[in-house]
Short mmCIF file of C-alpha atoms in Angstrom, two decimals:
data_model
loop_
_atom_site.label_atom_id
_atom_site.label_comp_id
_atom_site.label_asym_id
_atom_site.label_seq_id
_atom_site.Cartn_x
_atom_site.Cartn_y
_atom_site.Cartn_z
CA UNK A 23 -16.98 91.71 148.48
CA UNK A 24 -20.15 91.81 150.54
CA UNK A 25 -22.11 93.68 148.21
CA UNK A 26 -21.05 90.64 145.33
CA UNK A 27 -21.79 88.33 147.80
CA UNK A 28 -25.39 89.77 148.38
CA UNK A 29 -26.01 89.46 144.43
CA UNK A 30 -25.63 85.99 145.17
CA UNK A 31 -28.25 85.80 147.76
CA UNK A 32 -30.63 88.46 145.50
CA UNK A 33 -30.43 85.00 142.75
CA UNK A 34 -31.05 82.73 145.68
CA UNK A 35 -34.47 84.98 147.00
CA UNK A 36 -35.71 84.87 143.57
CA UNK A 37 -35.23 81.45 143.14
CA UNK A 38 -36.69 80.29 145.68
CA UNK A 39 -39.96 83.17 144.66
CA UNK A 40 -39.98 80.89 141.48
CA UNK A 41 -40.33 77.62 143.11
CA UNK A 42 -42.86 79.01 144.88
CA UNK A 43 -44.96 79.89 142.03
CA UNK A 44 -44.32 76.98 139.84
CA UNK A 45 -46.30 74.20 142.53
CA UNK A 46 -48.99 75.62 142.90
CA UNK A 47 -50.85 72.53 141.98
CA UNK A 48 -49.33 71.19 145.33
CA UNK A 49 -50.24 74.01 146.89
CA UNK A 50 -50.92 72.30 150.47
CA UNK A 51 -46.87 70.68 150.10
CA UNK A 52 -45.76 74.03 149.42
CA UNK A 53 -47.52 75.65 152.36
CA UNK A 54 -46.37 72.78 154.50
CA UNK A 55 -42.86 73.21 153.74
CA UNK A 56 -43.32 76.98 153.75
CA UNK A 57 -44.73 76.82 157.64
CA UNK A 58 -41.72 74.22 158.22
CA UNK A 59 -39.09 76.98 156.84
CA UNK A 60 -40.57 79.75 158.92
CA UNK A 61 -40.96 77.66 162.16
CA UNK A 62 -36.98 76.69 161.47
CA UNK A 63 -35.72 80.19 160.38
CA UNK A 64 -37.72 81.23 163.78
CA UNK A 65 -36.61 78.60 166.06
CA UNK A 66 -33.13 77.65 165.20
CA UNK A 67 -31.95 80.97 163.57
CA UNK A 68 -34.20 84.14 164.36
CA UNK A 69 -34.47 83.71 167.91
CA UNK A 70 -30.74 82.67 169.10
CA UNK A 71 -29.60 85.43 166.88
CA UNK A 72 -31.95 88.08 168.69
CA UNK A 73 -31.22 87.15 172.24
CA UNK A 74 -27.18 87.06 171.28
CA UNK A 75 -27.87 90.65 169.56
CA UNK A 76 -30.04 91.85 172.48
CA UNK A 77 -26.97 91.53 175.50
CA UNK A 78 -26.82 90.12 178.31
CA UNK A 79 -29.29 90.31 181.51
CA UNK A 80 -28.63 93.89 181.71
CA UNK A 81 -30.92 94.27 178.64
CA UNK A 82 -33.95 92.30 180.72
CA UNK A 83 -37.17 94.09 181.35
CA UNK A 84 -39.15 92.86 184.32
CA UNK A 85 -36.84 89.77 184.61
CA UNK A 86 -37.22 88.79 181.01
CA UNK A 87 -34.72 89.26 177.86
CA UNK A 88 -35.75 91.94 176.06
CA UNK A 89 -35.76 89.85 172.58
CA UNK A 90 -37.99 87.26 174.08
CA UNK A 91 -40.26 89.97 175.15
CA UNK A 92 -40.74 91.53 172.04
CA UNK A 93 -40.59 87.77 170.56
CA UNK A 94 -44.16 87.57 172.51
CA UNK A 95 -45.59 90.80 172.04
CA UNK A 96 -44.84 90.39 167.53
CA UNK A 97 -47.37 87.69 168.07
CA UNK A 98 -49.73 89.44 169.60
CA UNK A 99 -49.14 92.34 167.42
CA UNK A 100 -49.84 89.81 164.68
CA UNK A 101 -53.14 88.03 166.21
CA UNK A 102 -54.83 91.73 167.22
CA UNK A 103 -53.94 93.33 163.48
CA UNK A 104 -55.17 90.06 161.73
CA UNK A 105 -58.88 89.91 163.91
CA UNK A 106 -59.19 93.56 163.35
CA UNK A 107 -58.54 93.37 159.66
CA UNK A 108 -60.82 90.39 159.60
CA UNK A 109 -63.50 92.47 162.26
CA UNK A 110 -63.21 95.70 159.42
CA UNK A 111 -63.95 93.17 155.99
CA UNK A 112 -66.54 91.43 158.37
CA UNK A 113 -68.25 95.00 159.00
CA UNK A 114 -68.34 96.04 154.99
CA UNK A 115 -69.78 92.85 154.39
CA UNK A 116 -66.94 90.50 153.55
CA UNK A 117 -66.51 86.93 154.11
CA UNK A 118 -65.72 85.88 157.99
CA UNK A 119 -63.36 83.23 156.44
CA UNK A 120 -61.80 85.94 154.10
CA UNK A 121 -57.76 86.78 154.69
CA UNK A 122 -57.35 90.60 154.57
CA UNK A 123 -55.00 90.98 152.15
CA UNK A 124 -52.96 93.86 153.91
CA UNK A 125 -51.51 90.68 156.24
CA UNK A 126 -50.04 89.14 153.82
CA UNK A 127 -48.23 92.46 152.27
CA UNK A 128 -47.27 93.40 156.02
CA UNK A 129 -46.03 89.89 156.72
CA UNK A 130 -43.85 89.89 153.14
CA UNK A 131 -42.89 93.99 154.45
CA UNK A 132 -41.28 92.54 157.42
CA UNK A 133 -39.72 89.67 155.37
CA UNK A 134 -37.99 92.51 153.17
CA UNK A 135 -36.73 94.15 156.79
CA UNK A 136 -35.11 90.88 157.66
CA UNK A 137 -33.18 90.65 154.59
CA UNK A 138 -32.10 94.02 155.03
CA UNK A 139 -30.91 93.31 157.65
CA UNK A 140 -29.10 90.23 156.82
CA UNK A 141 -27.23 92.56 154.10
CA UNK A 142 -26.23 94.58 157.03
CA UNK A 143 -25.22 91.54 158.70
CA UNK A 144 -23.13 90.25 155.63
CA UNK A 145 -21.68 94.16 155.03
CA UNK A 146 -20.58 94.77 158.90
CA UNK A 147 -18.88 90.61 158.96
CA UNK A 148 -16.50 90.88 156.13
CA UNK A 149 -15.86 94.18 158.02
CA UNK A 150 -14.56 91.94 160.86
CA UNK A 151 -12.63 90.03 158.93
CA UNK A 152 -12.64 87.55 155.67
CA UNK A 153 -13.45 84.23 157.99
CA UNK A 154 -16.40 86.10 159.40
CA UNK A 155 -17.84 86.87 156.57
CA UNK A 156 -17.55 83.48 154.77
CA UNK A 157 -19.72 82.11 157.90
CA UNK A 158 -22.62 85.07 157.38
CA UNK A 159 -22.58 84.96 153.74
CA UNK A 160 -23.20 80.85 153.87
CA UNK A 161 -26.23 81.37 156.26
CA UNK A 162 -27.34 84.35 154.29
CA UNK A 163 -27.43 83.06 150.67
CA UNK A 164 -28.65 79.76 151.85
CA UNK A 165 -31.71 80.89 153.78
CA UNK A 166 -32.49 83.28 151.57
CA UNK A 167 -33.66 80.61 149.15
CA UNK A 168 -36.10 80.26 152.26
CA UNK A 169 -37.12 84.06 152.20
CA UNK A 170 -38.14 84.40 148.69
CA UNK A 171 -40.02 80.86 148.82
CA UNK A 172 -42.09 82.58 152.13
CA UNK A 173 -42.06 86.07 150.84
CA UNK A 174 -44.16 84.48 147.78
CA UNK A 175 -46.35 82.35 149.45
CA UNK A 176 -46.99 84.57 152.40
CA UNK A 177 -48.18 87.64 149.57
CA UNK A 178 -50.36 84.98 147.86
CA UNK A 179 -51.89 83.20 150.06
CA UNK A 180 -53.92 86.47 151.71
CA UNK A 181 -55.40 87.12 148.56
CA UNK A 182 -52.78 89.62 146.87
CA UNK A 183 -52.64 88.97 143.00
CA UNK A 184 -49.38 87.54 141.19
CA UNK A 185 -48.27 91.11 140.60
CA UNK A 186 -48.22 92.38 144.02
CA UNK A 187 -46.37 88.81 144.99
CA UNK A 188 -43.72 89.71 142.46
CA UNK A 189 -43.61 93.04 143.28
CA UNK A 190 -42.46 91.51 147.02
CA UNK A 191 -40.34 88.87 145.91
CA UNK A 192 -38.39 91.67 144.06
CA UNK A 193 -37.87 93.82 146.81
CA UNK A 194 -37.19 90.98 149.55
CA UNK A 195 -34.08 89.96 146.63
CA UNK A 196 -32.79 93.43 146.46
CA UNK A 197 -32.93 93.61 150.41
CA UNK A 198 -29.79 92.08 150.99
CA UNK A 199 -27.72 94.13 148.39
CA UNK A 200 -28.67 97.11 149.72
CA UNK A 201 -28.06 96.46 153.00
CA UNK A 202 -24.42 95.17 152.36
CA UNK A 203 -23.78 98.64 150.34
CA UNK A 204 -25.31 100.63 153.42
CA UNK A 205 -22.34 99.33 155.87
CA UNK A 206 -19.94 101.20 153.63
CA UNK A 207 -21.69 103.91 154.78
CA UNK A 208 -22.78 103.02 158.49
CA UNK A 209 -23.11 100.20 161.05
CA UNK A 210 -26.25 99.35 162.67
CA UNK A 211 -25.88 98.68 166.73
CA UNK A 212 -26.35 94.98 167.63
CA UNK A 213 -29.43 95.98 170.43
CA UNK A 214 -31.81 97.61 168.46
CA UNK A 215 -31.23 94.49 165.66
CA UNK A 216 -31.98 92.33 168.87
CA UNK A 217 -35.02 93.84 168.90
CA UNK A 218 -36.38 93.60 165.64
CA UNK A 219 -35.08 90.59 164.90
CA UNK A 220 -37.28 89.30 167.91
CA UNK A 221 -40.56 91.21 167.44
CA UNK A 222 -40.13 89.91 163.66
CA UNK A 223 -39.49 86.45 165.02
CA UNK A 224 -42.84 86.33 166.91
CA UNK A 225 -44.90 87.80 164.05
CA UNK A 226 -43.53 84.97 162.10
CA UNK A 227 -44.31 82.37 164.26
CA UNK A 228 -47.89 83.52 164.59
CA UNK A 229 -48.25 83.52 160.39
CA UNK A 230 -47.00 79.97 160.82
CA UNK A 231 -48.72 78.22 163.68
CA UNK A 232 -52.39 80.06 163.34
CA UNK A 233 -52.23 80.24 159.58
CA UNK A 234 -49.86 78.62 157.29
CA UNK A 235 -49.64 75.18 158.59
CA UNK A 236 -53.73 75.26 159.69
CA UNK A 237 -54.38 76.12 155.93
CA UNK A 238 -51.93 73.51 154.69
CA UNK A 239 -54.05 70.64 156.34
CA UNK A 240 -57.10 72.11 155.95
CA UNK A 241 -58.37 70.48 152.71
CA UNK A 242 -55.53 67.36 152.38
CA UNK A 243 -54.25 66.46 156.01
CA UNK A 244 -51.75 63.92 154.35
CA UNK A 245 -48.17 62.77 155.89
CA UNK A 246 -46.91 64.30 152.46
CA UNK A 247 -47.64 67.73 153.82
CA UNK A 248 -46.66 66.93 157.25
CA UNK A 249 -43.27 65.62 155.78
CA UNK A 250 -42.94 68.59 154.08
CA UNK A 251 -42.89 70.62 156.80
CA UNK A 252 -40.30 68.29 159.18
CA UNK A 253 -38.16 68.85 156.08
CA UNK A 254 -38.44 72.64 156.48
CA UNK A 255 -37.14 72.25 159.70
CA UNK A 256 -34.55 69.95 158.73
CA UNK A 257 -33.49 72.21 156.14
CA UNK A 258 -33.11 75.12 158.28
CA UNK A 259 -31.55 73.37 160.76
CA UNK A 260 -28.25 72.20 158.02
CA UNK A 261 -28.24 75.16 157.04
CA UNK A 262 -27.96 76.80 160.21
CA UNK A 263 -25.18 73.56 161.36
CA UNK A 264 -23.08 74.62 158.24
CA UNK A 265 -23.17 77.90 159.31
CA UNK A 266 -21.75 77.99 162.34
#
């Protein structure tokens, strides 16, 4: 059942690739809503789900959760790999202003990871039980409409051609199948998901607040595109509300 399930959500990531691709003529509304979806899936579903994952204060490092942590250090992870990128085109005589495309392919890389992991997610709640996995397999297939409409835009807008953005797309829909047929197989420990799910968290948020929104307003700073991105919140947000 969860591996059916994650077909649906492969059809939802690739539809929401497509939608993606087809407006690019609005391209600063889609990067608006795009940076609105990523601040949401960070916010209201990325983060909460890493600190549960993570445990309790016994997990704390210095005083401080162990998601949140690694929440702060995947932006700063992000920032320091983007400037040196930037500091290596700079020095073989590149554009300053020029986005190294390895960002973008890294950003839609760790993309992929989370929807492995949601398939892992989906596979190890219908192992719980049939109620359980009704709840994961509405968040999943919902926001994964979200996922392919980042994974795409991410992988585009740092300069990576239509094939390498497909390429992505492809393997951020298959994600989620593969992790639901892994649980048949094993069960990954709720910690070290903590973990990831919060160093991803933080990368995302960085991709979003220094780049995707900036670049949105850059050349049409309209209320269309801010609207677009209070939607992605919005949307995220129902989606997460139905979930739970």
């Amino acid at each position: 059942m969860a591996v059916i399930v994650a077909l649906g959500a492969f059809l939802m990531t690739l539809a929401g690739g497509w939608t993606a691709q087809r407006v690019t003529d609005r391209r600063h509304l889609v990067l608006g809503l795009a940076g609105g979806l990523m601040l949401g899936v960070v916010g209201l579903d990325l983060l909460p789900e890493a600190l549960h994952a993570a445990g309790g204060p016994e997990q704390d490092v210095f005083g401080v959760p162990l998601a949140l942590l690694l929440f702060v250090g995947g932006f700063l992870v992000a920032h320091v790999v983007e400037r040196l990128l930037a500091v290596r085109q700079a020095a073989h005589g590149a554009d300053d202003a020029a986005r190294a495309p390895q960002v973008g392919l890294t950003a839609a890389a760790a993309m992929v990871g989370h929807s492995l992991a949601d398939g892992v997610a989906l596979g190890a709640a219908f192992q719980v039980g049939g109620g359980m996995g009704v709840a994961v397999a509405l968040a999943v297939i919902t926001h994964d409409f979200a996922d392919g409409f980042n994974t795409y835009t991410l992988t585009s807008l740092y300069g990576n051609d239509r094939r390498k953005a497909l390429m992505m797309l492809f393997a951020d829909a298959a994600a989620p199948v593969v992790g639901a047929a892994s649980t048949l197989l094993f069960t990954l420990p709720e910690e070290p998901l903590g973990a990831y799910l919060g160093f991803f968290g933080g990368v995302l948020l960085y991709l979003a607040a220094a780049e995707i929104l900036p670049e949105a307003h850059h050349e049409h700073p309209a209320l269309s595109t801010l609207m677009c991105t209070v939607a992605g919140v919005a949307g995220i947000w129902l989606v997460v509300g139905i979930a739970d």
